[in-house]
C-alpha atoms as a PDB file:
ATOM      1  CA  GLY A   1      65.868 -11.402  31.365  1.00  0.00           C
ATOM      2  CA  VAL A   2      69.561 -11.295  32.276  1.00  0.00           C
ATOM      3  CA  VAL A   3      70.184 -14.602  30.450  1.00  0.00           C
ATOM      4  CA  LEU A   4      68.497 -13.293  27.303  1.00  0.00           C
ATOM      5  CA  TYR A   5      70.487 -10.030  27.455  1.00  0.00           C
ATOM      6  CA  VAL A   6      73.773 -11.938  27.760  1.00  0.00           C
ATOM      7  CA  LEU A   7      72.724 -14.199  24.832  1.00  0.00           C
ATOM      8  CA  LEU A   8      72.030 -11.094  22.716  1.00  0.00           C
ATOM      9  CA  MET A   9      75.423  -9.636  23.695  1.00  0.00           C
ATOM     10  CA  LEU A  10      77.232 -12.828  22.700  1.00  0.00           C
ATOM     11  CA  GLY A  11      75.035 -13.194  19.642  1.00  0.00           C
ATOM     12  CA  ILE A  12      75.735  -9.754  18.253  1.00  0.00           C
ATOM     13  CA  ASN A  13      79.476 -10.280  18.745  1.00  0.00           C
ATOM     14  CA  PHE A  14      79.333 -13.622  16.879  1.00  0.00           C
ATOM     15  CA  PHE A  15      76.983 -12.178  14.284  1.00  0.00           C
ATOM     16  CA  ALA A  16      79.263  -9.191  13.490  1.00  0.00           C
ATOM     17  CA  LYS A  17      82.441 -11.258  13.177  1.00  0.00           C
ATOM     18  CA  LYS A  18      80.942 -14.269  11.433  1.00  0.00           C
ATOM     19  CA  ASN A  19      79.549 -12.081   8.628  1.00  0.00           C
ATOM     20  CA  GLU A  20      82.602  -9.808   8.551  1.00  0.00           C
ATOM     21  CA  LEU A  21      80.441  -6.755   9.256  1.00  0.00           C
ATOM     22  CA  THR A  22      83.123  -5.390  11.586  1.00  0.00           C
ATOM     23  CA  ASN A  23      86.748  -5.938  12.412  1.00  0.00           C
ATOM     24  CA  LYS A  24      87.818  -8.255  15.221  1.00  0.00           C
ATOM     25  CA  GLY A  25      87.564  -5.650  18.004  1.00  0.00           C
ATOM     26  CA  SER A  26      84.903  -5.461  20.713  1.00  0.00           C
ATOM     27  CA  PHE A  27      83.439  -2.079  19.733  1.00  0.00           C
ATOM     28  CA  THR A  28      80.126  -3.678  18.693  1.00  0.00           C
ATOM     29  CA  VAL A  29      79.546  -5.227  22.147  1.00  0.00           C
ATOM     30  CA  PHE A  30      80.666  -1.959  23.818  1.00  0.00           C
ATOM     31  CA  LEU A  31      78.181   0.090  21.756  1.00  0.00           C
ATOM     32  CA  PHE A  32      75.402  -2.433  22.324  1.00  0.00           C
ATOM     33  CA  ALA A  33      75.990  -2.196  26.101  1.00  0.00           C
ATOM     34  CA  PHE A  34      76.043   1.615  25.916  1.00  0.00           C
ATOM     35  CA  ILE A  35      72.862   1.993  23.825  1.00  0.00           C
ATOM     36  CA  THR A  36      70.909  -0.543  25.900  1.00  0.00           C
ATOM     37  CA  ALA A  37      72.067   1.161  29.119  1.00  0.00           C
ATOM     38  CA  VAL A  38      70.234   4.334  28.154  1.00  0.00           C
ATOM     39  CA  LEU A  39      67.041   2.268  27.612  1.00  0.00           C
ATOM     40  CA  PRO A  40      66.637   0.705  31.108  1.00  0.00           C
ATOM     41  CA  ASN A  41      62.922  -0.099  30.562  1.00  0.00           C
ATOM     42  CA  SER A  42      63.841  -2.518  27.766  1.00  0.00           C
ATOM     43  CA  LEU A  43      66.131  -4.536  30.013  1.00  0.00           C
ATOM     44  CA  ILE A  44      63.197  -5.685  32.160  1.00  0.00           C
ATOM     45  CA  ASN A  45      60.854  -6.427  29.233  1.00  0.00           C
ATOM     46  CA  PHE A  46      61.184 -10.190  28.775  1.00  0.00           C
ATOM     47  CA  SER A  47      58.961 -10.285  25.672  1.00  0.00           C
ATOM     48  CA  ILE A  48      61.063  -7.752  23.744  1.00  0.00           C
ATOM     49  CA  LEU A  49      64.332  -9.406  24.772  1.00  0.00           C
ATOM     50  CA  LEU A  50      63.059 -12.841  23.693  1.00  0.00           C
ATOM     51  CA  SER A  51      61.720 -11.394  20.438  1.00  0.00           C
ATOM     52  CA  ASN A  52      65.125  -9.872  19.647  1.00  0.00           C
ATOM     53  CA  VAL A  53      66.903 -13.170  20.181  1.00  0.00           C
ATOM     54  CA  PHE A  54      64.806 -14.793  17.479  1.00  0.00           C
ATOM     55  CA  ILE A  55      65.037 -11.750  15.146  1.00  0.00           C
ATOM     56  CA  LEU A  56      68.823 -11.938  15.415  1.00  0.00           C
ATOM     57  CA  LEU A  57      68.680 -15.631  14.489  1.00  0.00           C
ATOM     58  CA  ALA A  58      66.430 -14.722  11.513  1.00  0.00           C
ATOM     59  CA  ILE A  59      68.831 -12.055  10.248  1.00  0.00           C
ATOM     60  CA  GLN A  60      71.713 -14.525  10.609  1.00  0.00           C
ATOM     61  CA  ASN A  61      69.899 -16.959   8.340  1.00  0.00           C
ATOM     62  CA  VAL A  62      69.184 -14.141   5.879  1.00  0.00           C
ATOM     63  CA  LEU A  63      72.849 -13.204   5.638  1.00  0.00           C
ATOM     64  CA  HIS A  64      73.828 -16.837   5.192  1.00  0.00           C
ATOM     65  CA  LEU A  65      71.889 -16.856   1.962  1.00  0.00           C
ATOM     66  CA  ARG A  66      74.955 -15.347   0.248  1.00  0.00           C
ATOM     67  CA  ASN A  67      76.708 -18.760   0.570  1.00  0.00           C
ATOM     68  CA  GLU A  68      74.218 -20.145  -1.967  1.00  0.00           C
ATOM     69  CA  ARG A  69      73.976 -23.393  -0.017  1.00  0.00           C
ATOM     70  CA  GLN A  70      70.747 -24.814   1.403  1.00  0.00           C
ATOM     71  CA  ILE A  71      69.008 -21.580   0.398  1.00  0.00           C
ATOM     72  CA  LYS A  72      65.453 -22.857   0.880  1.00  0.00           C
ATOM     73  CA  ALA A  73      66.224 -24.243   4.375  1.00  0.00           C
ATOM     74  CA  LYS A  74      67.710 -20.907   5.450  1.00  0.00           C
ATOM     75  CA  ILE A  75      64.728 -18.929   4.146  1.00  0.00           C
ATOM     76  CA  PHE A  76      62.417 -21.339   5.923  1.00  0.00           C
ATOM     77  CA  ASN A  77      64.361 -21.060   9.200  1.00  0.00           C
ATOM     78  CA  ALA A  78      64.462 -17.260   9.009  1.00  0.00           C
ATOM     79  CA  ALA A  79      60.671 -17.060   8.501  1.00  0.00           C
ATOM     80  CA  MET A  80      60.047 -19.439  11.412  1.00  0.00           C
ATOM     81  CA  CYS A  81      62.310 -17.335  13.650  1.00  0.00           C
ATOM     82  CA  VAL A  82      60.315 -14.237  12.720  1.00  0.00           C
ATOM     83  CA  ALA A  83      57.035 -16.041  13.457  1.00  0.00           C
ATOM     84  CA  VAL A  84      58.287 -17.165  16.895  1.00  0.00           C
ATOM     85  CA  ALA A  85      59.520 -13.660  17.631  1.00  0.00           C
ATOM     86  CA  SER A  86      56.073 -12.302  16.774  1.00  0.00           C
ATOM     87  CA  LEU A  87      54.487 -14.631  19.402  1.00  0.00           C
ATOM     88  CA  ALA A  88      56.568 -12.802  21.992  1.00  0.00           C
ATOM     89  CA  TYR A  89      56.013  -9.311  20.516  1.00  0.00           C
ATOM     90  CA  PHE A  90      53.512  -9.110  17.673  1.00  0.00           C
ATOM     91  CA  TRP A  91      55.031  -6.360  15.564  1.00  0.00           C
ATOM     92  CA  SER A  92      58.219  -8.384  15.172  1.00  0.00           C
ATOM     93  CA  ILE A  93      56.267  -9.840  12.298  1.00  0.00           C
ATOM     94  CA  SER A  94      57.450  -6.786  10.364  1.00  0.00           C
ATOM     95  CA  PHE A  95      60.883  -8.363  10.076  1.00  0.00           C
ATOM     96  CA  ILE A  96      59.470 -10.800   7.489  1.00  0.00           C
ATOM     97  CA  ILE A  97      60.407  -7.907   5.165  1.00  0.00           C
ATOM     98  CA  MET A  98      64.033  -8.763   5.897  1.00  0.00           C
ATOM     99  CA  VAL A  99      63.574 -12.312   4.655  1.00  0.00           C
ATOM    100  CA  TYR A 100      62.219 -11.008   1.363  1.00  0.00           C
ATOM    101  CA  ILE A 101      65.070  -8.491   1.097  1.00  0.00           C
ATOM    102  CA  GLY A 102      67.519 -11.377   1.542  1.00  0.00           C
ATOM    103  CA  ILE A 103      65.756 -13.345  -1.228  1.00  0.00           C
ATOM    104  CA  LEU A 104      65.867 -10.237  -3.465  1.00  0.00           C
ATOM    105  CA  TYR A 105      69.638  -9.897  -3.017  1.00  0.00           C
ATOM    106  CA  PHE A 106      70.789 -13.448  -2.968  1.00  0.00           C
ATOM    107  CA  ALA A 107      68.193 -15.817  -4.450  1.00  0.00           C
ATOM    108  CA  PRO A 108      65.567 -13.937  -6.559  1.00  0.00           C
ATOM    109  CA  LYS A 109      65.364 -16.237  -9.625  1.00  0.00           C
ATOM    110  CA  ASP A 110      63.587 -19.248  -8.126  1.00  0.00           C
ATOM    111  CA  TYR A 111      59.918 -18.298  -7.641  1.00  0.00           C
ATOM    112  CA  ARG A 112      59.545 -20.944  -4.955  1.00  0.00           C
ATOM    113  CA  ASN A 113      61.882 -18.955  -2.680  1.00  0.00           C
ATOM    114  CA  TRP A 114      59.268 -16.193  -2.548  1.00  0.00           C
ATOM    115  CA  LEU A 115      56.646 -18.607  -1.223  1.00  0.00           C
ATOM    116  CA  ILE A 116      58.740 -20.286   1.451  1.00  0.00           C
ATOM    117  CA  PRO A 117      58.431 -17.467   4.080  1.00  0.00           C
ATOM    118  CA  ILE A 118      54.668 -17.887   3.953  1.00  0.00           C
ATOM    119  CA  LEU A 119      55.078 -21.583   4.608  1.00  0.00           C
ATOM    120  CA  GLY A 120      57.465 -20.895   7.500  1.00  0.00           C
ATOM    121  CA  LEU A 121      54.991 -18.545   9.132  1.00  0.00           C
ATOM    122  CA  GLY A 122      52.145 -21.000   8.573  1.00  0.00           C
ATOM    123  CA  ILE A 123      54.019 -23.962  10.143  1.00  0.00           C
ATOM    124  CA  VAL A 124      54.617 -21.981  13.396  1.00  0.00           C
ATOM    125  CA  PHE A 125      50.977 -20.904  13.678  1.00  0.00           C
ATOM    126  CA  LEU A 126      49.904 -24.493  12.951  1.00  0.00           C
ATOM    127  CA  PHE A 127      51.982 -25.720  15.911  1.00  0.00           C
ATOM    128  CA  VAL A 128      50.651 -22.934  18.072  1.00  0.00           C
ATOM    129  CA  THR A 129      47.067 -23.856  17.153  1.00  0.00           C
ATOM    130  CA  CYS A 130      47.794 -27.550  18.009  1.00  0.00           C
ATOM    131  CA  TYR A 131      49.146 -26.392  21.388  1.00  0.00           C
ATOM    132  CA  THR A 132      46.125 -24.197  22.214  1.00  0.00           C
ATOM    133  CA  LEU A 133      43.738 -27.028  21.172  1.00  0.00           C
ATOM    134  CA  TYR A 134      45.547 -29.444  23.466  1.00  0.00           C
ATOM    135  CA  VAL A 135      46.001 -27.103  26.434  1.00  0.00           C
ATOM    136  CA  GLU A 136      43.030 -24.753  26.203  1.00  0.00           C
ATOM    137  CA  ASP A 137      40.679 -26.786  24.040  1.00  0.00           C
ATOM    138  CA  SER A 138      40.288 -23.826  21.634  1.00  0.00           C
ATOM    139  CA  PHE A 139      41.727 -22.556  18.406  1.00  0.00           C
ATOM    140  CA  PHE A 140      44.561 -20.019  18.427  1.00  0.00           C
ATOM    141  CA  GLY A 141      42.801 -16.656  18.600  1.00  0.00           C
ATOM    142  CA  PHE A 142      44.226 -13.963  16.337  1.00  0.00           C
ATOM    143  CA  GLU A 143      42.337 -11.351  18.315  1.00  0.00           C
ATOM    144  CA  ARG A 144      44.636 -11.840  21.301  1.00  0.00           C
ATOM    145  CA  TYR A 145      47.731 -12.247  19.056  1.00  0.00           C
ATOM    146  CA  ILE A 146      47.433  -9.083  16.936  1.00  0.00           C
ATOM    147  CA  ASP A 147      48.409  -5.799  18.600  1.00  0.00           C
ATOM    148  CA  PRO A 148      47.025  -2.418  17.517  1.00  0.00           C
ATOM    149  CA  VAL A 149      49.087   0.346  15.966  1.00  0.00           C
ATOM    150  CA  SER A 150      49.698   3.540  17.919  1.00  0.00           C
ATOM    151  CA  PHE A 151      51.344   6.755  16.921  1.00  0.00           C
ATOM    152  CA  SER A 152      51.049   8.352  20.369  1.00  0.00           C
ATOM    153  CA  PHE A 153      54.454   9.489  21.714  1.00  0.00           C
ATOM    154  CA  GLU A 154      53.159  11.192  24.889  1.00  0.00           C
ATOM    155  CA  ASN A 155      55.114   8.815  27.165  1.00  0.00           C
ATOM    156  CA  TYR A 156      58.329  10.047  25.610  1.00  0.00           C
ATOM    157  CA  LEU A 157      57.750  13.485  27.187  1.00  0.00           C
ATOM    158  CA  ILE A 158      58.479  12.077  30.647  1.00  0.00           C
ATOM    159  CA  LYS A 159      61.822  13.466  31.871  1.00  0.00           C
ATOM    160  CA  ASP A 160      63.946  10.290  31.943  1.00  0.00           C
ATOM    161  CA  GLN A 161      62.364   8.874  28.772  1.00  0.00           C
ATOM    162  CA  ILE A 162      62.914  12.031  26.740  1.00  0.00           C
ATOM    163  CA  PHE A 163      66.595  11.840  27.716  1.00  0.00           C
ATOM    164  CA  SER A 164      66.837   8.255  26.530  1.00  0.00           C
ATOM    165  CA  VAL A 165      65.075   9.025  23.233  1.00  0.00           C
ATOM    166  CA  GLY A 166      67.234  12.126  22.737  1.00  0.00           C
ATOM    167  CA  ILE A 167      70.513  10.186  23.221  1.00  0.00           C
ATOM    168  CA  LEU A 168      69.286   7.472  20.911  1.00  0.00           C
ATOM    169  CA  CYS A 169      68.304   9.942  18.174  1.00  0.00           C
ATOM    170  CA  ILE A 170      71.734  11.648  18.399  1.00  0.00           C
ATOM    171  CA  CYS A 171      73.489   8.320  18.082  1.00  0.00           C
ATOM    172  CA  LEU A 172      71.150   7.267  15.252  1.00  0.00           C
ATOM    173  CA  PHE A 173      71.827  10.424  13.216  1.00  0.00           C
ATOM    174  CA  PHE A 174      75.566  10.545  13.847  1.00  0.00           C
ATOM    175  CA  PHE A 175      76.423   6.799  13.368  1.00  0.00           C
ATOM    176  CA  LEU A 176      74.140   6.408  10.345  1.00  0.00           C
ATOM    177  CA  SER A 177      75.699   9.485   8.726  1.00  0.00           C
ATOM    178  CA  VAL A 178      79.224   8.090   9.170  1.00  0.00           C
ATOM    179  CA  TYR A 179      78.090   4.679   7.939  1.00  0.00           C
ATOM    180  CA  LEU A 180      76.564   6.077   4.743  1.00  0.00           C
ATOM    181  CA  ILE A 181      79.600   8.287   4.063  1.00  0.00           C
ATOM    182  CA  THR A 182      82.004   5.349   4.382  1.00  0.00           C
ATOM    183  CA  PHE A 183      79.703   2.949   2.494  1.00  0.00           C
ATOM    184  CA  ARG A 184      81.147   3.746  -0.929  1.00  0.00           C
ATOM    185  CA  ARG A 185      84.657   2.785   0.251  1.00  0.00           C
ATOM    186  CA  LYS A 186      83.558  -0.743   1.085  1.00  0.00           C
ATOM    187  CA  ALA A 187      84.255  -3.754  -1.164  1.00  0.00           C
ATOM    188  CA  ALA A 188      81.519  -4.433  -3.732  1.00  0.00           C
ATOM    189  CA  ASN A 189      80.944  -7.990  -2.450  1.00  0.00           C
ATOM    190  CA  THR A 190      80.173  -6.718   1.118  1.00  0.00           C
ATOM    191  CA  LYS A 191      77.735  -3.986   0.082  1.00  0.00           C
ATOM    192  CA  PRO A 192      74.652  -6.267  -0.071  1.00  0.00           C
ATOM    193  CA  LEU A 193      75.342  -7.261   3.571  1.00  0.00           C
ATOM    194  CA  LEU A 194      75.730  -3.607   4.595  1.00  0.00           C
ATOM    195  CA  ARG A 195      72.448  -2.736   2.822  1.00  0.00           C
ATOM    196  CA  ILE A 196      70.728  -5.521   4.785  1.00  0.00           C
ATOM    197  CA  VAL A 197      72.036  -4.022   8.034  1.00  0.00           C
ATOM    198  CA  ILE A 198      70.622  -0.596   6.985  1.00  0.00           C
ATOM    199  CA  ALA A 199      67.297  -2.292   6.147  1.00  0.00           C
ATOM    200  CA  TYR A 200      67.427  -4.017   9.538  1.00  0.00           C
ATOM    201  CA  LEU A 201      67.674  -0.625  11.187  1.00  0.00           C
ATOM    202  CA  MET A 202      64.844   0.810   9.106  1.00  0.00           C
ATOM    203  CA  VAL A 203      62.475  -1.983   9.941  1.00  0.00           C
ATOM    204  CA  SER A 204      63.445  -1.724  13.639  1.00  0.00           C
ATOM    205  CA  ILE A 205      62.546   1.987  13.544  1.00  0.00           C
ATOM    206  CA  ILE A 206      59.159   1.152  12.002  1.00  0.00           C
ATOM    207  CA  VAL A 207      58.465  -1.420  14.739  1.00  0.00           C
ATOM    208  CA  ALA A 208      59.308   1.151  17.402  1.00  0.00           C
ATOM    209  CA  VAL A 209      57.184   3.862  15.791  1.00  0.00           C
ATOM    210  CA  ILE A 210      54.012   1.733  15.517  1.00  0.00           C
ATOM    211  CA  ALA A 211      54.380   0.022  18.955  1.00  0.00           C
ATOM    212  CA  PRO A 212      50.979   0.108  20.738  1.00  0.00           C
ATOM    213  CA  PHE A 213      52.479   1.082  24.119  1.00  0.00           C
ATOM    214  CA  LYS A 214      55.617   3.201  24.234  1.00  0.00           C
ATOM    215  CA  ASN A 215      57.866   3.369  27.271  1.00  0.00           C
ATOM    216  CA  THR A 216      61.254   3.260  25.423  1.00  0.00           C
ATOM    217  CA  SER A 217      61.421  -0.645  25.744  1.00  0.00           C
ATOM    218  CA  GLU A 218      60.265  -0.887  22.115  1.00  0.00           C
ATOM    219  CA  LEU A 219      63.366   1.061  21.078  1.00  0.00           C
ATOM    220  CA  PHE A 220      65.470  -2.024  21.968  1.00  0.00           C
ATOM    221  CA  PHE A 221      64.849  -3.302  18.442  1.00  0.00           C
ATOM    222  CA  ILE A 222      67.033  -0.447  17.178  1.00  0.00           C
ATOM    223  CA  THR A 223      70.023  -1.260  19.416  1.00  0.00           C
ATOM    224  CA  ILE A 224      71.468  -4.228  17.530  1.00  0.00           C
ATOM    225  CA  PRO A 225      71.629  -2.704  14.047  1.00  0.00           C
ATOM    226  CA  LEU A 226      72.683   0.640  15.472  1.00  0.00           C
ATOM    227  CA  ALA A 227      75.563  -1.021  17.391  1.00  0.00           C
ATOM    228  CA  LEU A 228      76.674  -2.675  14.162  1.00  0.00           C
ATOM    229  CA  ILE A 229      76.451   0.657  12.313  1.00  0.00           C
ATOM    230  CA  GLY A 230      78.086   2.622  15.049  1.00  0.00           C
ATOM    231  CA  THR A 231      81.106   0.303  15.048  1.00  0.00           C
ATOM    232  CA  THR A 232      82.125   1.799  11.657  1.00  0.00           C
ATOM    233  CA  TYR A 233      82.836   5.095  13.359  1.00  0.00           C
ATOM    234  CA  PHE A 234      85.059   3.658  16.059  1.00  0.00           C
ATOM    235  CA  GLU A 235      86.960   1.596  13.471  1.00  0.00           C
ATOM    236  CA  LEU A 236      87.926   4.716  11.528  1.00  0.00           C
ATOM    237  CA  LYS A 237      91.494   5.785  11.778  1.00  0.00           C
ATOM    238  CA  PHE A 238      91.648   8.945  13.837  1.00  0.00           C
ATOM    239  CA  SER A 239      93.278  10.210  17.023  1.00  0.00           C
ATOM    240  CA  SER A 240      93.396   7.557  19.742  1.00  0.00           C
ATOM    241  CA  LEU A 241      92.829  10.311  22.326  1.00  0.00           C
ATOM    242  CA  ALA A 242      89.614  11.453  20.622  1.00  0.00           C
ATOM    243  CA  LYS A 243      88.529   7.836  20.365  1.00  0.00           C
ATOM    244  CA  GLU A 244      89.180   7.286  24.092  1.00  0.00           C
ATOM    245  CA  ILE A 245      87.254  10.475  24.982  1.00  0.00           C
ATOM    246  CA  ASN A 246      84.304   9.236  22.915  1.00  0.00           C
ATOM    247  CA  MET A 247      84.354   5.940  24.731  1.00  0.00           C
ATOM    248  CA  TRP A 248      84.415   7.589  28.115  1.00  0.00           C
ATOM    249  CA  VAL A 249      81.458   9.744  27.139  1.00  0.00           C
ATOM    250  CA  CYS A 250      79.582   6.553  26.195  1.00  0.00           C
ATOM    251  CA  VAL A 251      80.454   5.027  29.544  1.00  0.00           C
ATOM    252  CA  LEU A 252      79.370   8.073  31.593  1.00  0.00           C
ATOM    253  CA  ILE A 253      76.162   9.019  29.775  1.00  0.00           C
ATOM    254  CA  PRO A 254      74.053   6.095  31.209  1.00  0.00           C
ATOM    255  CA  PHE A 255      74.955   7.173  34.750  1.00  0.00           C
ATOM    256  CA  THR A 256      73.266  10.540  34.161  1.00  0.00           C
ATOM    257  CA  LEU A 257      69.945   8.685  34.104  1.00  0.00           C
ATOM    258  CA  VAL A 258      70.422   8.049  37.810  1.00  0.00           C
ATOM    259  CA  LEU A 259      70.575  11.837  38.424  1.00  0.00           C
ATOM    260  CA  LEU A 260      67.394  12.622  36.522  1.00  0.00           C
END
């Protein structure tokens, strides 16, 4: 779990700078550490951490579509990453929407591009079926793969979990508001990438909402796009004292969980 978390931390830093989503500072990593710290249950959920590693790889391939090189290979890789992520946590399959959004923005004219994600998903499930046939002498059973949908949020009413959800909702509302306000000032060529980050956040929220069992670990999907979005606020030009106070608040908030 620790190794996966460190991989995600390094991955989000590389992801943000490689795609020029943020400046060269370390605010994205700082915000990722802060947001995940208020979701302690997610840090011990190996399946969700593993799923997020592959989703981040998928989004990276989606953003690389803008280079207009090896488009079909990148679409295929992104779909395969989503499929592998869904083996760890089923509702990660929802992120296949991101692949189609990438195609819509960067490569919509070739009809074959719209079929490649289905092929990517199919290849992974073919390999999984071969594995289960070899190891378990049975076909891959979709009944044990597909998770139900649940809209029960009773677990969030537990004292420490309602605090985590509350902090996350405040950050979500505040950072997204700032992001949308500053969006129109961004260069036109970067706006498709920024829209993909917003879509990433929206799909992550959907995955968290429909999760079959809720203990705040499913909210981890929101942390990566929210950290990217929240970086916009800290990169604004305003009082360095105010910025430092905000950072200290972010540092101290996770420690209040210990007192609950």
